[in-house]
Short mmCIF file of C-alpha atoms and ligand atoms in Angstrom, two decimals:
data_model
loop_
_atom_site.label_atom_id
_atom_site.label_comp_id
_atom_site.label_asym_id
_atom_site.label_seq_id
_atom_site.Cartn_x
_atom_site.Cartn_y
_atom_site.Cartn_z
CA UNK A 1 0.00 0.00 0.00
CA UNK A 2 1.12 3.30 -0.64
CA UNK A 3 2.36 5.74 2.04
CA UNK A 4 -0.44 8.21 2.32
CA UNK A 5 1.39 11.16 1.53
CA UNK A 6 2.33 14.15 4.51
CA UNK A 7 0.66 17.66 4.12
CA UNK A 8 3.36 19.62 4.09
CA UNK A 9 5.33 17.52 1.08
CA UNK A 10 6.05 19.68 -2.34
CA UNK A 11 4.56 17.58 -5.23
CA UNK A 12 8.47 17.16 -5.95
CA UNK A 13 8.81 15.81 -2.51
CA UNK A 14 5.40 13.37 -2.86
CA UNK A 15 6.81 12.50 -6.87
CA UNK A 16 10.36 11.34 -5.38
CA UNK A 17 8.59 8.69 -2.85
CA UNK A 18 7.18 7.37 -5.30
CA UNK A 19 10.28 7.63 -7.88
CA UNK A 20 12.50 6.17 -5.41
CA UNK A 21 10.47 2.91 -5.20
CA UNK A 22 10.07 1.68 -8.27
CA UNK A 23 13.58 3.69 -10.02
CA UNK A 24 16.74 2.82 -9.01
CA UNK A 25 17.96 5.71 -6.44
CA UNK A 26 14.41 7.06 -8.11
CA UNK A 27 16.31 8.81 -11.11
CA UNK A 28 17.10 7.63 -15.20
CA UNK A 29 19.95 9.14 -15.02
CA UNK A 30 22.11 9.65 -12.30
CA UNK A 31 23.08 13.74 -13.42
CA UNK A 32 19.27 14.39 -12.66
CA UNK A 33 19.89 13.31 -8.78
CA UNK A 34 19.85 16.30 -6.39
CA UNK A 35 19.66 16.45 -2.81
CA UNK A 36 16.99 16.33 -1.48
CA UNK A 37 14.99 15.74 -4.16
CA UNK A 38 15.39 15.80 -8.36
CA UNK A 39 13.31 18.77 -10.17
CA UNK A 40 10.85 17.75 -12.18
CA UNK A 41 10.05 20.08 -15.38
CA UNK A 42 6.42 21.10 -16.10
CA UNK A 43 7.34 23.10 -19.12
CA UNK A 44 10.27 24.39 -20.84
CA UNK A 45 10.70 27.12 -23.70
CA UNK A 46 13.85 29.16 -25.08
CA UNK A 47 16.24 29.11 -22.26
CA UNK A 48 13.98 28.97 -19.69
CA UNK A 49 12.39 26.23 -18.17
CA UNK A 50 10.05 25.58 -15.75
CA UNK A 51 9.55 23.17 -12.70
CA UNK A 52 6.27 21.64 -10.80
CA UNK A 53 6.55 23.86 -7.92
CA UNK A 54 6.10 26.55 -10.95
CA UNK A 55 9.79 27.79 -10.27
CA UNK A 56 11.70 29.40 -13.52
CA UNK A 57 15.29 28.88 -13.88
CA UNK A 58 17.48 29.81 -17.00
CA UNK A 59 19.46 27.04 -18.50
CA UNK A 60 22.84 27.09 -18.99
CA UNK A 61 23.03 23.07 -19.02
CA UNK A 62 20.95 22.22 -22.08
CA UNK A 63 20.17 18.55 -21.49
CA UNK A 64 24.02 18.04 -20.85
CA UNK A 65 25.09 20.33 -23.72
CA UNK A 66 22.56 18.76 -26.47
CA UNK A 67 20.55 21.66 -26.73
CA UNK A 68 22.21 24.15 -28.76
CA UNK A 69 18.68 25.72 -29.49
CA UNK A 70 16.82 25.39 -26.23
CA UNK A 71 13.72 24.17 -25.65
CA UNK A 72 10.93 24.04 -27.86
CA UNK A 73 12.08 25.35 -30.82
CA UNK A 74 9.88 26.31 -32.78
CA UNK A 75 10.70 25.24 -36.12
CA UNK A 76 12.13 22.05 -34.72
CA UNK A 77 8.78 21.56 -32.83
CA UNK A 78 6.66 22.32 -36.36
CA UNK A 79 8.63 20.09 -38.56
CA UNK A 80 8.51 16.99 -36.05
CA UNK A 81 4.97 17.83 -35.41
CA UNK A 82 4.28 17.47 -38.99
CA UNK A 83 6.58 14.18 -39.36
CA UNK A 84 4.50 12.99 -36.38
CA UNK A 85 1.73 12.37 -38.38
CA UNK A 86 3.38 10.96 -41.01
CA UNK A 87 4.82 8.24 -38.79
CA UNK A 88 8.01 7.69 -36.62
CA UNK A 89 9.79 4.76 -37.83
CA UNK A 90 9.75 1.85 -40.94
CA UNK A 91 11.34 -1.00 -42.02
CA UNK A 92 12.34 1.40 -44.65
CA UNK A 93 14.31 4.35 -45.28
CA UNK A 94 13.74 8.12 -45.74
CA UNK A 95 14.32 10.43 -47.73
CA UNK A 96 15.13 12.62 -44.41
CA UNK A 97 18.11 10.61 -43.56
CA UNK A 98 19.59 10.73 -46.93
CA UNK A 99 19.20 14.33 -46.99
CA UNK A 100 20.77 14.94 -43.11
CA UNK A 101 23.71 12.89 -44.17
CA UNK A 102 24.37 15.17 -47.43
CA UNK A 103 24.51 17.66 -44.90
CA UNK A 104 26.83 16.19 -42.24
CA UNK A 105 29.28 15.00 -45.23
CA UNK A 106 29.19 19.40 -46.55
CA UNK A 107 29.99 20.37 -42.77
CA UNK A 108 33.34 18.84 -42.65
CA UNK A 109 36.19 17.80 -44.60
CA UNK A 110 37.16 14.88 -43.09
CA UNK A 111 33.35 13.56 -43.38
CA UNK A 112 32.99 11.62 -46.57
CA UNK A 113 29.93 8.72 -45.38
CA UNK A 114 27.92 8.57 -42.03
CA UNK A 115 26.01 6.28 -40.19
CA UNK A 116 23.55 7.26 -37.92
CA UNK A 117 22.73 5.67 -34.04
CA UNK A 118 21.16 6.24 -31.18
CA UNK A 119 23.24 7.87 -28.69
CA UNK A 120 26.95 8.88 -28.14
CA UNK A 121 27.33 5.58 -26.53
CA UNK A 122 26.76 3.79 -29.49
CA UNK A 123 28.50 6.45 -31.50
CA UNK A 124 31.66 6.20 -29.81
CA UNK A 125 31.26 1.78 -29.92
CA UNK A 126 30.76 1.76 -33.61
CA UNK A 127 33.28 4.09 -34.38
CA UNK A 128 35.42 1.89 -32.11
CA UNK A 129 34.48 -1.41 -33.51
CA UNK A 130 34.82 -0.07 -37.58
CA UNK A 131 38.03 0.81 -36.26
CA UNK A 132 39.00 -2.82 -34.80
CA UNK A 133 37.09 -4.33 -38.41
CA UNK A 134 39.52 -1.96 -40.70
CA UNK A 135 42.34 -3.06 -39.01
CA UNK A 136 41.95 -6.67 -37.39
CA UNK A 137 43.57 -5.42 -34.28
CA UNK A 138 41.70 -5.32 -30.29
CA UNK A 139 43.19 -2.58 -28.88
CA UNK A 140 41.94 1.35 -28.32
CA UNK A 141 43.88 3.98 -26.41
CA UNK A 142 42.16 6.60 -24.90
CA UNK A 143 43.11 9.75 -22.36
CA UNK A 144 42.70 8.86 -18.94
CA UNK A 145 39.48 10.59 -17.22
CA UNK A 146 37.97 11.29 -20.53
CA UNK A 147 34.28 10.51 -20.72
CA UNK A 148 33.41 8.31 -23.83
CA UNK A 149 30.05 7.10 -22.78
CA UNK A 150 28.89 3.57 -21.43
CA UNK A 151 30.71 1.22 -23.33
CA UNK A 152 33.11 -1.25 -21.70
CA UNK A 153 36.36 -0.56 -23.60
CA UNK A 154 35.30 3.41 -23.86
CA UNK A 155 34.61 3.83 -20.17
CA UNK A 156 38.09 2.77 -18.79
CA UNK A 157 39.50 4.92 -16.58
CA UNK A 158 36.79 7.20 -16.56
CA UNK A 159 36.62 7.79 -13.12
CA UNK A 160 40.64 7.24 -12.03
CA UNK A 161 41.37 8.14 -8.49
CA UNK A 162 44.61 8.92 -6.79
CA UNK A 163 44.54 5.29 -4.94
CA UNK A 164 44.06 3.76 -8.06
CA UNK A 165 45.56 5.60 -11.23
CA UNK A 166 49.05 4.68 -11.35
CA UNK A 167 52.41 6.45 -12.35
CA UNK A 168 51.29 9.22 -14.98
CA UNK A 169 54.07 7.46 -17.21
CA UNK A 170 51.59 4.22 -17.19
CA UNK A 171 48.47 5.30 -16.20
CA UNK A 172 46.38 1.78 -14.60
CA UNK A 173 43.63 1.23 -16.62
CA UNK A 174 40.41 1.11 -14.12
CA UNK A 175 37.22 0.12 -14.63
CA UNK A 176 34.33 2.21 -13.87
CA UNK A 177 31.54 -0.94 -13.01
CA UNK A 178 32.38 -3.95 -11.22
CA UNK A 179 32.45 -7.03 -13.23
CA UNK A 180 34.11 -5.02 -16.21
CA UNK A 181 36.06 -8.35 -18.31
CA UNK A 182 39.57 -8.26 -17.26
CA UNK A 183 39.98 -8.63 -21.36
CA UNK A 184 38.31 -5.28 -21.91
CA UNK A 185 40.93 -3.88 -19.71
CA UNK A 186 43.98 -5.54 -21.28
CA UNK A 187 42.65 -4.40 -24.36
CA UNK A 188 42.75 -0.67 -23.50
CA UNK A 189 46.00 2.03 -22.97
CA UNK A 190 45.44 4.66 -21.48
CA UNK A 191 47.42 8.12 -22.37
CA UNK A 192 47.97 10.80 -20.20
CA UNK A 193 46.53 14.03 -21.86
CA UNK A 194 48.18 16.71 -23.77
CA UNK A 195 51.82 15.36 -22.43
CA UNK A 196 52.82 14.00 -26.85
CA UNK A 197 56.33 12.59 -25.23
CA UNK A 198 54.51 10.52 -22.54
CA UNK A 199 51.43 9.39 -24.77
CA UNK A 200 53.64 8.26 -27.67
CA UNK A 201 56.04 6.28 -25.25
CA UNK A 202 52.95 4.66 -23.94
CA UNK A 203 51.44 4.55 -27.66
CA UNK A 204 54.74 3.10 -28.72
CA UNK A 205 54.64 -0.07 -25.99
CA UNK A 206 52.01 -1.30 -27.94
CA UNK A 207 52.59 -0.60 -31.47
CA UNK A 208 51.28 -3.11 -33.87
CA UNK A 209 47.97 -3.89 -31.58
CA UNK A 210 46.31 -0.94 -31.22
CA UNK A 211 42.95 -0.14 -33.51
CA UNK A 212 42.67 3.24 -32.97
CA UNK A 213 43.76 6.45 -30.45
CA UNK A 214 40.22 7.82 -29.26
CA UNK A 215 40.54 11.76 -28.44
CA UNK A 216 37.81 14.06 -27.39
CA UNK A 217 39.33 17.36 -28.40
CA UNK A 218 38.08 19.69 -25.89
CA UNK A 219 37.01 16.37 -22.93
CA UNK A 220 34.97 17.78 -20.22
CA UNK A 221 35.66 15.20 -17.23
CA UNK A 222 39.54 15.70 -18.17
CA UNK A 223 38.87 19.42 -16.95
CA UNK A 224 37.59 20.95 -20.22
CA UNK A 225 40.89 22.06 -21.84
CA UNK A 226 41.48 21.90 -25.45
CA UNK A 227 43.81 19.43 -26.68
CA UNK A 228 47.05 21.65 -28.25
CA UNK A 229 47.95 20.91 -31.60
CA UNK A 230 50.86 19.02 -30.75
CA UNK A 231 49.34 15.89 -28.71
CA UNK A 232 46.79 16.16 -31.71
CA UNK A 233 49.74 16.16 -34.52
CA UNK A 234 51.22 13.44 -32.40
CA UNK A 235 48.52 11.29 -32.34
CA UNK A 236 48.31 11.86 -35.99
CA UNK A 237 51.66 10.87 -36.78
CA UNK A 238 51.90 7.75 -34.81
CA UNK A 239 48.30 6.35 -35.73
CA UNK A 240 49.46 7.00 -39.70
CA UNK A 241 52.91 5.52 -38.97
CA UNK A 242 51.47 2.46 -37.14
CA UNK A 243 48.67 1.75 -39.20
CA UNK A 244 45.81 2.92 -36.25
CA UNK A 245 43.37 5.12 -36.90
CA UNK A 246 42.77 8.08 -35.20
CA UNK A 247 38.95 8.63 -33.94
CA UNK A 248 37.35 11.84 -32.70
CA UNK A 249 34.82 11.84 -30.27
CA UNK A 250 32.81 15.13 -31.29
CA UNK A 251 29.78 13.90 -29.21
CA UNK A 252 30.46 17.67 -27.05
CA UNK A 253 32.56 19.43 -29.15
CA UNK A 254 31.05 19.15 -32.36
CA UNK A 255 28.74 22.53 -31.36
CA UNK A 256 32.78 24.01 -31.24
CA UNK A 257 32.71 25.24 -34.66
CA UNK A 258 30.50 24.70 -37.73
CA UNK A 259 32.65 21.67 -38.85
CA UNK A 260 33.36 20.59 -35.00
CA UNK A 261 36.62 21.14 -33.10
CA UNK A 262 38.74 19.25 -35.48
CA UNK A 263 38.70 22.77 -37.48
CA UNK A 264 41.19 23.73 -34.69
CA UNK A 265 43.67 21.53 -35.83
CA UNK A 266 45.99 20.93 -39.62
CA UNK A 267 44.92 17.33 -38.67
CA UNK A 268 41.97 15.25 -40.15
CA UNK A 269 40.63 12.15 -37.63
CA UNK A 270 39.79 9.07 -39.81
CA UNK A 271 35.94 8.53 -37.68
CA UNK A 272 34.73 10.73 -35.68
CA UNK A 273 31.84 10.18 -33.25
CA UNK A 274 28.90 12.72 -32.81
CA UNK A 275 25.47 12.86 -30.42
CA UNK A 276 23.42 15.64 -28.62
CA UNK A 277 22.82 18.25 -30.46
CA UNK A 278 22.66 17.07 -34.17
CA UNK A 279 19.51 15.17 -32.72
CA UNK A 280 17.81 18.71 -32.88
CA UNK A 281 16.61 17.65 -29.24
CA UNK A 282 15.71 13.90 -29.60
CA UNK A 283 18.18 10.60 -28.61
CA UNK A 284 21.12 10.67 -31.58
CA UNK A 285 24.27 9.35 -32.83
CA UNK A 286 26.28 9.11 -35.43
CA UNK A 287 29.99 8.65 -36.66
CA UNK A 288 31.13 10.23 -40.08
CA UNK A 289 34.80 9.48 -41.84
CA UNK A 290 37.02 8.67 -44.53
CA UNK A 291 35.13 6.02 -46.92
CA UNK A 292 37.20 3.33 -46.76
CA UNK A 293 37.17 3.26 -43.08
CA UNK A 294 33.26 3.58 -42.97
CA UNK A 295 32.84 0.77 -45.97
CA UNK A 296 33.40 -1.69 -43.13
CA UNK A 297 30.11 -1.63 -42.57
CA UNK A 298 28.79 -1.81 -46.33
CA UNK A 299 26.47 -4.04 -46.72
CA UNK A 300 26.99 -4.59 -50.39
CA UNK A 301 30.63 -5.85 -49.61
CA UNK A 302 31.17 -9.33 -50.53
CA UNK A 303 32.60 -9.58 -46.45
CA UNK A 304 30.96 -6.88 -44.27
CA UNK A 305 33.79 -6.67 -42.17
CA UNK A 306 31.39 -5.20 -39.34
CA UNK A 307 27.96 -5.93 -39.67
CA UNK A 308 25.94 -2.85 -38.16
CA UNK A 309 22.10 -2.08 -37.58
CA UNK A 310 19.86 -0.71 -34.61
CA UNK A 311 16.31 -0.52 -34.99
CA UNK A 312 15.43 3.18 -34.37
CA UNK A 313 18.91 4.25 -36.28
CA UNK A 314 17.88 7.61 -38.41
CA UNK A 315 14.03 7.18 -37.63
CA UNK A 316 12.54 9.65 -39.59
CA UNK A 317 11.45 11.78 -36.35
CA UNK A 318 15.50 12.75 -35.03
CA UNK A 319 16.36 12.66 -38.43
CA UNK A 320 13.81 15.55 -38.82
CA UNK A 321 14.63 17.16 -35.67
CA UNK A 322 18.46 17.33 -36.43
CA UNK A 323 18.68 18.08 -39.87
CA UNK A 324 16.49 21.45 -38.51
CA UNK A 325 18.12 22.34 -35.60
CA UNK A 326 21.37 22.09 -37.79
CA UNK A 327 20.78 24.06 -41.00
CA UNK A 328 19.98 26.83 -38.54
CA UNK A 329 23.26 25.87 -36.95
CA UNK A 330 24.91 27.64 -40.03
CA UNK A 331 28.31 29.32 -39.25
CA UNK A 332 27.29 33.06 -37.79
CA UNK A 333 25.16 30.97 -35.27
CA UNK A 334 28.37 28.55 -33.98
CA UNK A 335 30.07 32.82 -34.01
CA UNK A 336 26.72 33.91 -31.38
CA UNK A 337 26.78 30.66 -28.81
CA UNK A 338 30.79 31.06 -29.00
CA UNK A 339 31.01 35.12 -28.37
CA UNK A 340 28.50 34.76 -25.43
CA UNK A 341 30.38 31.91 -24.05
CA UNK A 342 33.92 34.01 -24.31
CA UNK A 343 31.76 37.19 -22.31
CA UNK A 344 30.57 34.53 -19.98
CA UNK A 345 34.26 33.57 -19.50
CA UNK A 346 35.56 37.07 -19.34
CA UNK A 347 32.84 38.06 -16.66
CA UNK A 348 33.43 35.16 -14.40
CA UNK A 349 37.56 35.79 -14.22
CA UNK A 350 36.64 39.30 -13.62
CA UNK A 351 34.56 38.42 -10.94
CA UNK A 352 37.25 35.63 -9.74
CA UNK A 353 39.54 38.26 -9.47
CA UNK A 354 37.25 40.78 -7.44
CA UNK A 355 36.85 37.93 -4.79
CA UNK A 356 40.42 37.10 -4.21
CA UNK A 357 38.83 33.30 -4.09
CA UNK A 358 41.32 30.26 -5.63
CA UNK A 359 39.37 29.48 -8.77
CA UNK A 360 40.06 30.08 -12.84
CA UNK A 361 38.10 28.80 -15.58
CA UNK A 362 38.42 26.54 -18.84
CA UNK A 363 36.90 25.55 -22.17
CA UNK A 364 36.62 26.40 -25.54
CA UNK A 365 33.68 27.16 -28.20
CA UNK A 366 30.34 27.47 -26.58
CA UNK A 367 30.83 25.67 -22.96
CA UNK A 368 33.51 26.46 -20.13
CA UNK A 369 33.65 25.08 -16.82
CA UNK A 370 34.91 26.61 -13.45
CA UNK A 371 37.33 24.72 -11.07
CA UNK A 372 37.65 26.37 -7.57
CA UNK A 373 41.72 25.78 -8.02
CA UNK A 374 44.29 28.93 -7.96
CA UNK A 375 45.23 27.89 -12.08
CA UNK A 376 44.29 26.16 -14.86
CA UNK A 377 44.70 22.26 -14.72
CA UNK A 378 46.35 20.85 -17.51
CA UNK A 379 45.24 17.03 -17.50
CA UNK A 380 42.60 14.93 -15.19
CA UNK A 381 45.29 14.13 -12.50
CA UNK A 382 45.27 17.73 -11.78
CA UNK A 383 41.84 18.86 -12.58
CA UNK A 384 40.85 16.03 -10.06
CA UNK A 385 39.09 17.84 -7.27
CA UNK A 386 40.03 17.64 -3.44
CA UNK A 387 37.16 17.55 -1.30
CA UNK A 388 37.39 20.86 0.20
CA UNK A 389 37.43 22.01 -4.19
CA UNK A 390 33.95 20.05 -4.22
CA UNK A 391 32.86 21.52 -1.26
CA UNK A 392 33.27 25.00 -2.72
CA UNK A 393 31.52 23.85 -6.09
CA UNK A 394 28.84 22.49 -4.02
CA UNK A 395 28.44 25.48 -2.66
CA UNK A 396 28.46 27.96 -5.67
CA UNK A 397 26.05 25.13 -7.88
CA UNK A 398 23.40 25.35 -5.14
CA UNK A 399 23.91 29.02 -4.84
CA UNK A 400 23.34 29.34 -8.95
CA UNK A 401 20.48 26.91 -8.81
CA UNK A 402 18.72 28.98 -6.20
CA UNK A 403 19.57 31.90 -7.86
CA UNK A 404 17.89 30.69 -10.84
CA UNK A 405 20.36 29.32 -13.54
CA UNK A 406 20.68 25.58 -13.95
CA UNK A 407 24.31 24.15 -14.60
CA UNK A 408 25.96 20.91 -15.22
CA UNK A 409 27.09 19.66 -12.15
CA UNK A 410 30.61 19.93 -12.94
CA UNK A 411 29.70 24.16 -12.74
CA UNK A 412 30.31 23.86 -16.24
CA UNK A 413 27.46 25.84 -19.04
CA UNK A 414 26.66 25.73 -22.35
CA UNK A 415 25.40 28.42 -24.35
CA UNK A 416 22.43 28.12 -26.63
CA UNK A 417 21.00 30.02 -29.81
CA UNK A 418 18.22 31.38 -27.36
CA UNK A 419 20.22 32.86 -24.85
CA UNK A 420 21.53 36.70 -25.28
CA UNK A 421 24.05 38.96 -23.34
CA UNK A 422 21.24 39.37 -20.52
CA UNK A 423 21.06 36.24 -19.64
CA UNK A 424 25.11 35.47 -19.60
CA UNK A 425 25.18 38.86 -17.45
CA UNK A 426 22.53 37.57 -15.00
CA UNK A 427 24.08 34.31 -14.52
CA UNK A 428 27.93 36.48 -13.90
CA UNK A 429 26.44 38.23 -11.69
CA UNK A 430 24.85 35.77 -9.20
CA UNK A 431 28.22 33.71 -9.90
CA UNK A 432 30.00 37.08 -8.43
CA UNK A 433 27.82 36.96 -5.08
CA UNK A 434 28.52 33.04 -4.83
CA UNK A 435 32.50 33.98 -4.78
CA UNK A 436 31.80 36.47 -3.04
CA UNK A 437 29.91 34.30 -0.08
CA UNK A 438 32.65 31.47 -1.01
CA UNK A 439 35.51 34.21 0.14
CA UNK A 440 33.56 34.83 3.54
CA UNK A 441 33.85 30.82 4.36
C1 PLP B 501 32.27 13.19 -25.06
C2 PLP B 501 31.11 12.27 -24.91
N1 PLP B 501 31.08 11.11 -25.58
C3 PLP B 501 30.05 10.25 -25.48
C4 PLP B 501 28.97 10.54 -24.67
C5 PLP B 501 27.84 9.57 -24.56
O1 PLP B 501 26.70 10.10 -25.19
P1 PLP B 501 25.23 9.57 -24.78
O2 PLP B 501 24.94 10.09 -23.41
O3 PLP B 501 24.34 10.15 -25.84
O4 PLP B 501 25.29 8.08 -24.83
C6 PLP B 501 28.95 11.73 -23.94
C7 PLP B 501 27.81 12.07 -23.06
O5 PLP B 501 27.84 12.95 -22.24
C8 PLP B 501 30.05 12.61 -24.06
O6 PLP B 501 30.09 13.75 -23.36
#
């Protein structure tokens, strides 16, 4: 029988009883979990969205960065509307998908075919596993801390600790869930990031084995820095010298420029893996390369070297979705999100500076992400936070939340089409009273 509920519970309060019983820890997804109790959204629209208890809060997270129109876009919201009723998913193809892909292939240069998924997750595993078809080899190397989504090979090392990591000239390679296949972790080197003489000596340990070098460009659980052009050139070098491939997970970073962050770099990855917000707002994935790397999965091949299908892959209704949200993703767009990210950036180390408090800020394109440490880290072993750091984060997320701007819990924002400089000012400014209570601790 159900708990009859107290009068004084908020309908959050009554809707997390009942969450917690029948979810595990009563969330989907654990970067919903708050304390005491998750939001839950009644409505959202533009950059604003609203809970049950009828609170408004300005969003600076954007569904974990996939939003890079807000909520509700119109247009989006009209042209799904009107696929809607034409139906959401055959045992046929679309015209749709044929017509996103054409698009993908014209944003970059290293994009030739695509294949679209279902999340970055899957993104990132495909990309991975046409790497291992192409060249017969197991092995990936990754960056230690980066965040590659759920997969078993992508996901080692993802959460690293001091007890367990290792010397940072042969970083351990941890699992993240227990029960991970000893094999999966054999079968993955980890590279320390942005250090080329380290990673290659690593690299070099197991030349001849390894598939592919996996690189997020700008990787937001490393600390959000940008990989410099030298690791990148390096990893270039070595996976064209060794016969790897080198694969770009652009899952984040492909809202960094039209063409995603690989237009930082002289260097063109041979797969790269994308998600959030090319699904114009609906579950995505998709990876995009060189042809003769992505023909692994041809079907018309005499051997399909990887054999690759998922049942709601390009369904008509993300297919929609993204292909809108991304034409109006054209290039003076990527210029608006990345100019109000750079004023958000300037404003905060203005404000850092004001305070006197021990904290700096990193990033690139339209996110950054604030660390309450005296200067910039410059891999995850130091952008690894000590609890007193988490305290203080703690502290200034709950401050922004109740001040009315939603962040990803690592205090890092993204900035959206639907956001202007009033908005970025607002959330500066209640980010200058947090450091401001953080310097009277
Ligand atoms: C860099 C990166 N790769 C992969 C993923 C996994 O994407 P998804 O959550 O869509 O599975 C994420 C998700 O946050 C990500 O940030």
């Amino acid at each position: 029988m159900t708990a009859r509920p107290q009068f004084h519970m908020t309908t959050s309060e009554v809707l997390y009883d009942r969450a917690k019983r029948v979810l595990p820890g009563g969330v989907s997804r654990n970067t919903v979990l708050r304390s005491p109790h998750p939001l839950y959204v009644e409505h959202a629209e533009g950059c604003r969205v609203t809970d049950i208890e009828g609170v408004e809060r300005i969003d600076f997270a954007n569904n974990m960065a996939s939003l890079i129109h807000g909520h509700a876009h119109p247009m989006v919201t009209d042209a799904v509307a009107a696929q809607l009723r034409k139906g959401t998913g055959f045992t046929l193809a679309t015209e749709v998908e044929v017509r996103y892909a054409e698009h993908l292939v014209d944003r970059s240069a290293s994009f030739e075919k695509v294949r679209f998924v279902n999340s970055g997750t899957e993104a990132v595993m495909a990309a991975l596993k046409a790497a291992r078809a192409y060249t017969g080899r197991a092995k990936i190397a990754k960056v230690e801390g980066a965040y590659h989504g759920a997969y078993d090979y992508a996901e080692v090392s993802q959460t690293s600790t001091p007890a367990n990591w290792g010397k940072d000239d042969s970083p351990v390679s941890v699992p993240v869930a227990y029960g991970t296949p000893p094999k999966a972790l054999e079968d993955v080197v980890v590279i320390p990031f942005n250090d080329p003489a380290k990673a290659r000596s690593i690299l070099d340990r197991h030349r001849g084995e390894v598939a592919c070098v996996l690189i997020d460009p700008l990787p937001h659980r490393v600390g959000l820095l940008p990989a410099t052009s030298p690791f990148v050139q390096m990893l270039r070098d070595w996976t064209t010298r060794h016969d790897a491939l080198l694969v770009f997970d652009e899952v984040i970073t492909f809202r960094s420029e039209y063409g995603g962050a690989q237009e930082w770099y002289d260097v063109r990855p041979d797969v790269t893996a994308m998600g959030k917000i090319i699904g114009g707002g609906f579950p995505v994935g998709a990876l995009a390369g060189r042809s003769e790397v992505m023909d692994v999965m041809n079907p018309l091949a005499s051997d399909v070297r990887f054999p690759h299908s998922g049942t709601f892959s390009a369904n008509p209704v993300t297919m929609t979705a993204g292909l809108t949200a991304m034409e109006l993703f054209d290039r003076p767009a990527v210029h608006r999100v990345n100019a109000l990210a750079e004023r958000a950036r300037n404003g905060i180390e203005e404000a850092i500076a004001e305070s006197g408090v021990a904290a700096c800020v990193s990033g690139g394109g339209s996110m950054l992400r604030l660390h309450m440490k005296p200067e910039l880290p410059t891999n995850y072993r130091e952008a690894f936070s000590s609890p007193e750091e988490k305290r203080r984060l703690g502290i200034m997320l709950d401050h922004l939340f109740d001040s009315g701007f939603i962040m990803i819990n690592t205090c890092s924002l993204t900035t959206s089409t639907v956001m202007g400089e009033a908005e970025v000012d607002g959330l500066v400014e209640a980010m200058r009273d947090g450091f401001r209570k953080i310097a009277r601790l």
